[in-house]
Amino acid sequence: MATKQLLNDLPADADLRRADSLAREIFSDVANKWALLIIEALGERTLRFSELRDEVEGISHKMLTQNLRMLERNGLADRKVHPTVPPRVEYTLTEPGRALRTTVDAICGWTHQYLGHIEGARGRFDAD
């Protein structure tokens, strides 16, 4: 974590501590389970909407649409519409999206590494 001095030197839009900062808005957008799972599913591939829905088990049509629009708005995913009937729509991560995927991969690795520990802690906590 950054030192307090480094945090104080941030421009207002980059300071996650500030409720009105752009950085916090972006963080809030991408730090949700569906966005993280979509980023992981896309990886280095291009997928159609239906393929993404199949990859991200449990996501509704509405949530997938909302999250893909958010990722596109933030420049993390590209949407390409092919002029066919019906239109074929494909999604792929942009360079910033692929960079974020590195962090998502680290979170997935952390989850796998500590799954047993967390499961044990939950069992002890819930037993009380």
Short mmCIF file of N, CA, C and O in Angstrom, two decimals:
data_model
loop_
_atom_site.label_atom_id
_atom_site.label_comp_id
_atom_site.label_asym_id
_atom_site.label_seq_id
_atom_site.Cartn_x
_atom_site.Cartn_y
_atom_site.Cartn_z
N MET A 1 0.85 -1.19 0.00
CA MET A 1 0.00 0.00 0.00
C MET A 1 0.89 1.24 0.00
O MET A 1 1.96 1.25 0.57
N ALA A 2 0.42 2.27 -0.63
CA ALA A 2 1.18 3.50 -0.72
C ALA A 2 1.25 4.18 0.64
O ALA A 2 0.37 4.02 1.48
N THR A 3 2.32 4.92 0.82
CA THR A 3 2.44 5.66 2.08
C THR A 3 1.43 6.79 2.09
O THR A 3 0.92 7.20 1.05
N LYS A 4 1.18 7.33 3.28
CA LYS A 4 0.22 8.42 3.42
C LYS A 4 0.66 9.63 2.60
O LYS A 4 -0.17 10.29 1.97
N GLN A 5 1.96 9.90 2.56
CA GLN A 5 2.46 11.04 1.79
C GLN A 5 2.18 10.88 0.31
O GLN A 5 1.75 11.80 -0.36
N LEU A 6 2.40 9.66 -0.22
CA LEU A 6 2.12 9.42 -1.63
C LEU A 6 0.64 9.60 -1.93
O LEU A 6 0.27 10.15 -2.96
N LEU A 7 -0.21 9.14 -1.02
CA LEU A 7 -1.64 9.31 -1.21
C LEU A 7 -2.03 10.79 -1.20
O LEU A 7 -2.88 11.22 -1.97
N ASN A 8 -1.40 11.56 -0.33
CA ASN A 8 -1.70 12.99 -0.25
C ASN A 8 -1.24 13.73 -1.49
O ASN A 8 -1.76 14.79 -1.80
N ASP A 9 -0.25 13.19 -2.20
CA ASP A 9 0.27 13.85 -3.40
C ASP A 9 -0.54 13.53 -4.65
O ASP A 9 -0.26 14.07 -5.71
N LEU A 10 -1.52 12.66 -4.53
CA LEU A 10 -2.33 12.30 -5.69
C LEU A 10 -3.25 13.44 -6.10
O LEU A 10 -3.77 14.15 -5.25
N PRO A 11 -3.49 13.58 -7.41
CA PRO A 11 -4.53 14.52 -7.82
C PRO A 11 -5.88 14.04 -7.28
O PRO A 11 -6.08 12.84 -7.07
N ALA A 12 -6.81 14.94 -7.10
CA ALA A 12 -8.11 14.60 -6.51
C ALA A 12 -8.80 13.47 -7.27
O ALA A 12 -9.40 12.59 -6.66
N ASP A 13 -8.71 13.44 -8.59
CA ASP A 13 -9.37 12.41 -9.39
C ASP A 13 -8.74 11.04 -9.25
O ASP A 13 -9.34 10.04 -9.61
N ALA A 14 -7.50 10.96 -8.74
CA ALA A 14 -6.80 9.68 -8.63
C ALA A 14 -6.82 9.11 -7.22
O ALA A 14 -6.35 8.00 -7.01
N ASP A 15 -7.37 9.84 -6.28
CA ASP A 15 -7.34 9.42 -4.88
C ASP A 15 -8.56 8.55 -4.56
O ASP A 15 -9.69 9.03 -4.50
N LEU A 16 -8.31 7.24 -4.35
CA LEU A 16 -9.41 6.30 -4.05
C LEU A 16 -10.12 6.62 -2.74
O LEU A 16 -11.24 6.19 -2.53
N ARG A 17 -9.45 7.36 -1.85
CA ARG A 17 -10.07 7.69 -0.56
C ARG A 17 -11.19 8.71 -0.72
O ARG A 17 -12.06 8.80 0.14
N ARG A 18 -11.17 9.48 -1.78
CA ARG A 18 -12.16 10.54 -1.99
C ARG A 18 -13.41 9.96 -2.65
O ARG A 18 -13.33 9.30 -3.68
N ALA A 19 -14.56 10.23 -2.07
CA ALA A 19 -15.82 9.70 -2.58
C ALA A 19 -16.14 10.24 -3.98
O ALA A 19 -16.82 9.57 -4.75
N ASP A 20 -15.63 11.42 -4.30
CA ASP A 20 -15.96 12.03 -5.59
C ASP A 20 -14.88 11.83 -6.65
O ASP A 20 -14.92 12.46 -7.70
N SER A 21 -13.92 10.93 -6.41
CA SER A 21 -12.82 10.77 -7.37
C SER A 21 -13.19 9.83 -8.51
O SER A 21 -13.95 8.87 -8.34
N LEU A 22 -12.64 10.11 -9.67
CA LEU A 22 -12.82 9.24 -10.83
C LEU A 22 -12.21 7.87 -10.55
O LEU A 22 -12.77 6.84 -10.94
N ALA A 23 -11.09 7.84 -9.84
CA ALA A 23 -10.44 6.57 -9.52
C ALA A 23 -11.37 5.66 -8.73
O ALA A 23 -11.46 4.47 -8.99
N ARG A 24 -12.10 6.22 -7.76
CA ARG A 24 -13.02 5.40 -6.97
C ARG A 24 -14.18 4.90 -7.83
O ARG A 24 -14.62 3.77 -7.69
N GLU A 25 -14.65 5.74 -8.73
CA GLU A 25 -15.73 5.33 -9.63
C GLU A 25 -15.28 4.16 -10.51
O GLU A 25 -16.00 3.17 -10.66
N ILE A 26 -14.08 4.27 -11.06
CA ILE A 26 -13.54 3.18 -11.90
C ILE A 26 -13.35 1.93 -11.06
O ILE A 26 -13.72 0.83 -11.48
N PHE A 27 -12.77 2.08 -9.88
CA PHE A 27 -12.55 0.95 -8.98
C PHE A 27 -13.86 0.26 -8.65
O PHE A 27 -13.97 -0.97 -8.70
N SER A 28 -14.88 1.04 -8.36
CA SER A 28 -16.20 0.49 -8.05
C SER A 28 -16.77 -0.26 -9.25
O SER A 28 -17.37 -1.32 -9.10
N ASP A 29 -16.56 0.27 -10.44
CA ASP A 29 -17.05 -0.39 -11.65
C ASP A 29 -16.42 -1.76 -11.84
O ASP A 29 -17.12 -2.75 -12.07
N VAL A 30 -15.10 -1.83 -11.77
CA VAL A 30 -14.41 -3.08 -12.13
C VAL A 30 -14.26 -4.06 -10.98
O VAL A 30 -14.00 -5.24 -11.22
N ALA A 31 -14.44 -3.60 -9.75
CA ALA A 31 -14.23 -4.48 -8.60
C ALA A 31 -15.55 -5.14 -8.17
O ALA A 31 -15.92 -5.12 -7.01
N ASN A 32 -16.23 -5.73 -9.12
CA ASN A 32 -17.42 -6.51 -8.79
C ASN A 32 -17.24 -7.90 -9.39
O ASN A 32 -16.50 -8.09 -10.34
N LYS A 33 -17.91 -8.86 -8.81
CA LYS A 33 -17.68 -10.25 -9.21
C LYS A 33 -17.94 -10.49 -10.68
O LYS A 33 -17.19 -11.21 -11.33
N TRP A 34 -18.99 -9.88 -11.24
CA TRP A 34 -19.30 -10.15 -12.63
C TRP A 34 -18.25 -9.57 -13.56
O TRP A 34 -17.83 -10.22 -14.52
N ALA A 35 -17.81 -8.36 -13.30
CA ALA A 35 -16.78 -7.75 -14.15
C ALA A 35 -15.50 -8.57 -14.11
O ALA A 35 -14.88 -8.84 -15.14
N LEU A 36 -15.10 -8.99 -12.91
CA LEU A 36 -13.88 -9.79 -12.78
C LEU A 36 -14.01 -11.12 -13.51
O LEU A 36 -13.07 -11.56 -14.19
N LEU A 37 -15.17 -11.75 -13.41
CA LEU A 37 -15.37 -13.04 -14.09
C LEU A 37 -15.44 -12.88 -15.61
O LEU A 37 -14.95 -13.73 -16.35
N ILE A 38 -16.00 -11.78 -16.08
CA ILE A 38 -16.04 -11.52 -17.52
C ILE A 38 -14.63 -11.27 -18.04
O ILE A 38 -14.24 -11.80 -19.09
N ILE A 39 -13.86 -10.48 -17.32
CA ILE A 39 -12.47 -10.21 -17.72
C ILE A 39 -11.69 -11.51 -17.78
O ILE A 39 -10.94 -11.76 -18.73
N GLU A 40 -11.87 -12.35 -16.78
CA GLU A 40 -11.17 -13.65 -16.76
C GLU A 40 -11.61 -14.52 -17.93
O GLU A 40 -10.80 -15.17 -18.58
N ALA A 41 -12.90 -14.53 -18.21
CA ALA A 41 -13.42 -15.37 -19.30
C ALA A 41 -12.91 -14.90 -20.66
O ALA A 41 -12.57 -15.72 -21.52
N LEU A 42 -12.85 -13.60 -20.86
CA LEU A 42 -12.38 -13.09 -22.14
C LEU A 42 -10.89 -13.39 -22.34
O LEU A 42 -10.50 -13.81 -23.42
N GLY A 43 -10.11 -13.19 -21.30
CA GLY A 43 -8.68 -13.48 -21.41
C GLY A 43 -8.08 -12.92 -22.67
O GLY A 43 -8.17 -11.73 -22.95
N GLU A 44 -7.48 -13.77 -23.47
CA GLU A 44 -6.86 -13.36 -24.74
C GLU A 44 -7.77 -13.69 -25.92
O GLU A 44 -7.34 -13.63 -27.06
N ARG A 45 -9.03 -14.04 -25.63
CA ARG A 45 -9.95 -14.50 -26.68
C ARG A 45 -10.96 -13.43 -27.04
O ARG A 45 -11.18 -12.48 -26.30
N THR A 46 -11.58 -13.65 -28.17
CA THR A 46 -12.74 -12.88 -28.58
C THR A 46 -13.94 -13.81 -28.46
O THR A 46 -13.89 -14.94 -28.95
N LEU A 47 -14.98 -13.35 -27.76
CA LEU A 47 -16.15 -14.20 -27.54
C LEU A 47 -17.42 -13.45 -27.91
O LEU A 47 -17.51 -12.23 -27.75
N ARG A 48 -18.39 -14.22 -28.37
CA ARG A 48 -19.72 -13.67 -28.61
C ARG A 48 -20.46 -13.60 -27.29
O ARG A 48 -20.09 -14.23 -26.30
N PHE A 49 -21.55 -12.82 -27.27
CA PHE A 49 -22.34 -12.64 -26.06
C PHE A 49 -22.76 -13.99 -25.48
O PHE A 49 -22.60 -14.24 -24.28
N SER A 50 -23.31 -14.85 -26.32
CA SER A 50 -23.80 -16.15 -25.84
C SER A 50 -22.66 -17.01 -25.30
O SER A 50 -22.85 -17.76 -24.34
N GLU A 51 -21.49 -16.92 -25.91
CA GLU A 51 -20.33 -17.67 -25.41
C GLU A 51 -19.90 -17.16 -24.04
O GLU A 51 -19.56 -17.95 -23.16
N LEU A 52 -19.93 -15.85 -23.86
CA LEU A 52 -19.61 -15.27 -22.55
C LEU A 52 -20.61 -15.70 -21.50
O LEU A 52 -20.23 -16.05 -20.37
N ARG A 53 -21.89 -15.70 -21.87
CA ARG A 53 -22.93 -16.13 -20.92
C ARG A 53 -22.71 -17.57 -20.50
O ARG A 53 -22.89 -17.94 -19.33
N ASP A 54 -22.28 -18.41 -21.43
CA ASP A 54 -21.98 -19.82 -21.11
C ASP A 54 -20.74 -19.94 -20.23
O ASP A 54 -20.67 -20.81 -19.37
N GLU A 55 -19.75 -19.09 -20.47
CA GLU A 55 -18.49 -19.13 -19.70
C GLU A 55 -18.68 -18.67 -18.26
O GLU A 55 -18.05 -19.20 -17.35
N VAL A 56 -19.52 -17.65 -18.06
CA VAL A 56 -19.72 -17.06 -16.73
C VAL A 56 -21.02 -17.62 -16.16
O VAL A 56 -22.08 -17.00 -16.25
N GLU A 57 -20.92 -18.79 -15.60
CA GLU A 57 -22.10 -19.50 -15.10
C GLU A 57 -22.83 -18.67 -14.04
O GLU A 57 -22.22 -18.10 -13.14
N GLY A 58 -24.16 -18.59 -14.20
CA GLY A 58 -24.98 -17.92 -13.20
C GLY A 58 -25.27 -16.46 -13.50
O GLY A 58 -26.09 -15.84 -12.83
N ILE A 59 -24.61 -15.88 -14.51
CA ILE A 59 -24.87 -14.47 -14.82
C ILE A 59 -26.14 -14.36 -15.65
O ILE A 59 -26.38 -15.16 -16.55
N SER A 60 -26.95 -13.36 -15.33
CA SER A 60 -28.17 -13.14 -16.10
C SER A 60 -27.84 -12.34 -17.36
O SER A 60 -26.80 -11.68 -17.46
N HIS A 61 -28.75 -12.38 -18.31
CA HIS A 61 -28.62 -11.61 -19.54
C HIS A 61 -28.42 -10.13 -19.20
O HIS A 61 -27.54 -9.46 -19.76
N LYS A 62 -29.24 -9.63 -18.27
CA LYS A 62 -29.20 -8.23 -17.88
C LYS A 62 -27.85 -7.85 -17.27
O LYS A 62 -27.26 -6.82 -17.61
N MET A 63 -27.34 -8.68 -16.35
CA MET A 63 -26.06 -8.37 -15.68
C MET A 63 -24.90 -8.45 -16.66
O MET A 63 -23.97 -7.63 -16.60
N LEU A 64 -24.94 -9.41 -17.58
CA LEU A 64 -23.88 -9.51 -18.58
C LEU A 64 -23.90 -8.27 -19.47
O LEU A 64 -22.85 -7.66 -19.73
N THR A 65 -25.07 -7.86 -19.90
CA THR A 65 -25.20 -6.66 -20.73
C THR A 65 -24.68 -5.42 -20.01
O THR A 65 -23.89 -4.65 -20.56
N GLN A 66 -25.10 -5.24 -18.76
CA GLN A 66 -24.68 -4.06 -17.98
C GLN A 66 -23.16 -4.03 -17.80
O GLN A 66 -22.53 -2.99 -17.95
N ASN A 67 -22.60 -5.18 -17.47
CA ASN A 67 -21.16 -5.22 -17.22
C ASN A 67 -20.34 -5.07 -18.50
O ASN A 67 -19.29 -4.42 -18.50
N LEU A 68 -20.81 -5.64 -19.59
CA LEU A 68 -20.10 -5.45 -20.86
C LEU A 68 -20.15 -3.97 -21.28
O LEU A 68 -19.15 -3.43 -21.76
N ARG A 69 -21.27 -3.33 -21.09
CA ARG A 69 -21.37 -1.89 -21.41
C ARG A 69 -20.44 -1.07 -20.54
O ARG A 69 -19.79 -0.14 -21.01
N MET A 70 -20.36 -1.42 -19.25
CA MET A 70 -19.46 -0.70 -18.35
C MET A 70 -18.01 -0.91 -18.77
O MET A 70 -17.22 0.03 -18.80
N LEU A 71 -17.62 -2.15 -19.11
CA LEU A 71 -16.25 -2.43 -19.53
C LEU A 71 -15.93 -1.69 -20.82
O LEU A 71 -14.83 -1.14 -20.99
N GLU A 72 -16.89 -1.63 -21.72
CA GLU A 72 -16.70 -0.89 -22.97
C GLU A 72 -16.58 0.61 -22.69
O GLU A 72 -15.70 1.29 -23.22
N ARG A 73 -17.44 1.14 -21.85
CA ARG A 73 -17.41 2.57 -21.50
C ARG A 73 -16.08 2.98 -20.90
O ARG A 73 -15.56 4.05 -21.16
N ASN A 74 -15.50 2.09 -20.08
CA ASN A 74 -14.23 2.38 -19.43
C ASN A 74 -13.03 2.02 -20.30
O ASN A 74 -11.89 2.11 -19.85
N GLY A 75 -13.27 1.58 -21.53
CA GLY A 75 -12.18 1.29 -22.45
C GLY A 75 -11.45 0.00 -22.15
O GLY A 75 -10.30 -0.18 -22.56
N LEU A 76 -12.10 -0.92 -21.44
CA LEU A 76 -11.47 -2.19 -21.07
C LEU A 76 -11.85 -3.32 -22.01
O LEU A 76 -11.17 -4.34 -22.05
N ALA A 77 -12.94 -3.15 -22.74
CA ALA A 77 -13.39 -4.16 -23.71
C ALA A 77 -13.85 -3.45 -24.97
O ALA A 77 -14.37 -2.33 -24.92
N ASP A 78 -13.62 -4.12 -26.08
CA ASP A 78 -14.12 -3.64 -27.38
C ASP A 78 -15.30 -4.50 -27.80
O ASP A 78 -15.31 -5.70 -27.57
N ARG A 79 -16.25 -3.85 -28.43
CA ARG A 79 -17.44 -4.52 -28.95
C ARG A 79 -17.43 -4.35 -30.46
O ARG A 79 -17.33 -3.23 -30.95
N LYS A 80 -17.52 -5.46 -31.16
CA LYS A 80 -17.53 -5.40 -32.63
C LYS A 80 -18.82 -6.04 -33.12
O LYS A 80 -19.13 -7.18 -32.78
N VAL A 81 -19.56 -5.28 -33.92
CA VAL A 81 -20.82 -5.77 -34.48
C VAL A 81 -20.57 -6.12 -35.95
O VAL A 81 -20.11 -5.27 -36.72
N HIS A 82 -20.84 -7.35 -36.31
CA HIS A 82 -20.72 -7.80 -37.69
C HIS A 82 -22.07 -7.63 -38.37
O HIS A 82 -23.10 -8.06 -37.83
N PRO A 83 -22.08 -7.05 -39.57
CA PRO A 83 -23.36 -6.76 -40.26
C PRO A 83 -23.96 -8.01 -40.88
O PRO A 83 -23.95 -8.20 -42.10
N THR A 84 -24.49 -8.86 -40.04
CA THR A 84 -25.17 -10.07 -40.49
C THR A 84 -26.59 -10.03 -39.96
O THR A 84 -26.93 -9.18 -39.13
N VAL A 85 -27.42 -10.94 -40.41
CA VAL A 85 -28.78 -11.04 -39.89
C VAL A 85 -28.94 -12.40 -39.24
O VAL A 85 -28.83 -13.42 -39.92
N PRO A 86 -29.14 -12.49 -37.93
CA PRO A 86 -29.08 -11.38 -36.97
C PRO A 86 -27.64 -10.91 -36.79
O PRO A 86 -26.70 -11.64 -37.11
N PRO A 87 -27.46 -9.69 -36.25
CA PRO A 87 -26.10 -9.17 -36.06
C PRO A 87 -25.29 -10.07 -35.13
O PRO A 87 -25.81 -10.60 -34.15
N ARG A 88 -24.04 -10.28 -35.48
CA ARG A 88 -23.13 -11.04 -34.62
C ARG A 88 -22.26 -10.03 -33.88
O ARG A 88 -21.62 -9.19 -34.49
N VAL A 89 -22.29 -10.11 -32.54
CA VAL A 89 -21.55 -9.17 -31.70
C VAL A 89 -20.46 -9.93 -30.96
O VAL A 89 -20.74 -10.97 -30.36
N GLU A 90 -19.24 -9.41 -31.02
CA GLU A 90 -18.10 -10.04 -30.36
C GLU A 90 -17.44 -9.05 -29.41
O GLU A 90 -17.44 -7.84 -29.66
N TYR A 91 -16.86 -9.61 -28.35
CA TYR A 91 -16.19 -8.79 -27.34
C TYR A 91 -14.76 -9.29 -27.17
O TYR A 91 -14.50 -10.49 -27.19
N THR A 92 -13.87 -8.35 -26.97
CA THR A 92 -12.47 -8.67 -26.69
C THR A 92 -11.91 -7.63 -25.74
O THR A 92 -12.40 -6.48 -25.71
N LEU A 93 -10.92 -8.01 -24.96
CA LEU A 93 -10.30 -7.05 -24.05
C LEU A 93 -9.36 -6.13 -24.82
O LEU A 93 -8.69 -6.55 -25.76
N THR A 94 -9.32 -4.88 -24.40
CA THR A 94 -8.36 -3.91 -24.93
C THR A 94 -7.03 -4.09 -24.19
O THR A 94 -6.95 -4.90 -23.25
N GLU A 95 -6.04 -3.32 -24.55
CA GLU A 95 -4.75 -3.41 -23.84
C GLU A 95 -4.91 -3.12 -22.35
O GLU A 95 -4.43 -3.88 -21.52
N PRO A 96 -5.63 -2.04 -21.95
CA PRO A 96 -5.85 -1.84 -20.51
C PRO A 96 -6.64 -2.98 -19.87
O PRO A 96 -6.39 -3.34 -18.72
N GLY A 97 -7.57 -3.56 -20.60
CA GLY A 97 -8.34 -4.70 -20.08
C GLY A 97 -7.45 -5.91 -19.86
O GLY A 97 -7.58 -6.62 -18.87
N ARG A 98 -6.52 -6.15 -20.80
CA ARG A 98 -5.58 -7.27 -20.64
C ARG A 98 -4.63 -7.02 -19.47
O ARG A 98 -4.27 -7.94 -18.74
N ALA A 99 -4.26 -5.75 -19.27
CA ALA A 99 -3.41 -5.41 -18.12
C ALA A 99 -4.16 -5.67 -16.82
O ALA A 99 -3.59 -6.20 -15.85
N LEU A 100 -5.44 -5.31 -16.77
CA LEU A 100 -6.25 -5.58 -15.58
C LEU A 100 -6.41 -7.08 -15.37
O LEU A 100 -6.46 -7.56 -14.24
N ARG A 101 -6.45 -7.83 -16.44
CA ARG A 101 -6.58 -9.29 -16.34
C ARG A 101 -5.42 -9.89 -15.56
O ARG A 101 -5.60 -10.88 -14.84
N THR A 102 -4.25 -9.31 -15.65
CA THR A 102 -3.11 -9.78 -14.86
C THR A 102 -3.44 -9.72 -13.37
O THR A 102 -3.15 -10.66 -12.63
N THR A 103 -4.07 -8.65 -12.96
CA THR A 103 -4.48 -8.51 -11.56
C THR A 103 -5.59 -9.51 -11.23
O THR A 103 -5.59 -10.12 -10.16
N VAL A 104 -6.54 -9.68 -12.13
CA VAL A 104 -7.62 -10.64 -11.93
C VAL A 104 -7.04 -12.05 -11.79
O VAL A 104 -7.46 -12.82 -10.92
N ASP A 105 -6.06 -12.39 -12.63
CA ASP A 105 -5.40 -13.69 -12.53
C ASP A 105 -4.74 -13.87 -11.16
O ASP A 105 -4.79 -14.95 -10.58
N ALA A 106 -4.14 -12.79 -10.65
CA ALA A 106 -3.51 -12.86 -9.33
C ALA A 106 -4.56 -13.10 -8.25
O ALA A 106 -4.34 -13.88 -7.31
N ILE A 107 -5.70 -12.45 -8.36
CA ILE A 107 -6.79 -12.66 -7.39
C ILE A 107 -7.29 -14.10 -7.47
O ILE A 107 -7.54 -14.74 -6.44
N CYS A 108 -7.41 -14.63 -8.68
CA CYS A 108 -7.84 -16.03 -8.84
C CYS A 108 -6.81 -16.97 -8.21
O CYS A 108 -7.19 -17.91 -7.52
N GLY A 109 -5.54 -16.70 -8.43
CA GLY A 109 -4.48 -17.51 -7.82
C GLY A 109 -4.52 -17.45 -6.31
O GLY A 109 -4.37 -18.47 -5.63
N TRP A 110 -4.73 -16.25 -5.77
CA TRP A 110 -4.83 -16.08 -4.33
C TRP A 110 -6.01 -16.90 -3.79
O TRP A 110 -5.91 -17.58 -2.77
N THR A 111 -7.15 -16.83 -4.49
CA THR A 111 -8.34 -17.57 -4.08
C THR A 111 -8.06 -19.06 -4.02
O THR A 111 -8.41 -19.74 -3.04
N HIS A 112 -7.41 -19.59 -5.06
CA HIS A 112 -7.09 -21.02 -5.09
C HIS A 112 -6.11 -21.38 -3.97
O HIS A 112 -6.25 -22.42 -3.32
N GLN A 113 -5.11 -20.51 -3.74
CA GLN A 113 -4.10 -20.80 -2.73
C GLN A 113 -4.68 -20.85 -1.32
O GLN A 113 -4.30 -21.69 -0.51
N TYR A 114 -5.61 -19.96 -1.02
CA TYR A 114 -6.13 -19.84 0.34
C TYR A 114 -7.54 -20.38 0.53
O TYR A 114 -8.15 -20.19 1.59
N LEU A 115 -8.05 -21.09 -0.46
CA LEU A 115 -9.40 -21.64 -0.39
C LEU A 115 -9.59 -22.51 0.85
O LEU A 115 -10.56 -22.34 1.59
N GLY A 116 -8.67 -23.42 1.08
CA GLY A 116 -8.77 -24.30 2.25
C GLY A 116 -8.73 -23.54 3.55
O GLY A 116 -9.48 -23.83 4.49
N HIS A 117 -7.83 -22.56 3.65
CA HIS A 117 -7.71 -21.75 4.86
C HIS A 117 -9.02 -21.01 5.13
O HIS A 117 -9.52 -21.00 6.26
N ILE A 118 -9.58 -20.39 4.10
CA ILE A 118 -10.81 -19.61 4.27
C ILE A 118 -11.98 -20.53 4.61
O ILE A 118 -12.79 -20.21 5.48
N GLU A 119 -12.03 -21.69 3.96
CA GLU A 119 -13.08 -22.65 4.26
C GLU A 119 -13.01 -23.08 5.73
O GLU A 119 -14.03 -23.15 6.42
N GLY A 120 -11.81 -23.33 6.23
CA GLY A 120 -11.63 -23.70 7.65
C GLY A 120 -12.04 -22.58 8.59
O GLY A 120 -12.69 -22.81 9.60
N ALA A 121 -11.65 -21.35 8.25
CA ALA A 121 -12.00 -20.19 9.09
C ALA A 121 -13.51 -20.00 9.13
O ALA A 121 -14.08 -19.73 10.20
N ARG A 122 -14.16 -20.16 7.99
CA ARG A 122 -15.63 -20.03 7.96
C ARG A 122 -16.28 -21.11 8.81
O ARG A 122 -17.26 -20.84 9.52
N GLY A 123 -15.76 -22.32 8.74
CA GLY A 123 -16.31 -23.40 9.55
C GLY A 123 -16.19 -23.12 11.03
O GLY A 123 -17.13 -23.34 11.80
N ARG A 124 -15.02 -22.60 11.44
CA ARG A 124 -14.82 -22.25 12.86
C ARG A 124 -15.73 -21.09 13.26
O ARG A 124 -16.33 -21.10 14.33
N PHE A 125 -15.82 -20.09 12.41
CA PHE A 125 -16.64 -18.91 12.72
C PHE A 125 -18.11 -19.29 12.83
O PHE A 125 -18.80 -18.86 13.76
N ASP A 126 -18.58 -20.06 11.88
CA ASP A 126 -19.99 -20.44 11.85
C ASP A 126 -20.36 -21.40 12.98
O ASP A 126 -21.52 -21.51 13.34
N ALA A 127 -19.36 -22.10 13.53
CA ALA A 127 -19.61 -23.04 14.62
C ALA A 127 -19.85 -22.32 15.94
O ALA A 127 -20.43 -22.89 16.87
N ASP A 128 -19.39 -21.08 16.03
CA ASP A 128 -19.55 -20.33 17.28
C ASP A 128 -20.96 -19.85 17.51
O ASP A 128 -21.77 -19.65 16.76
#
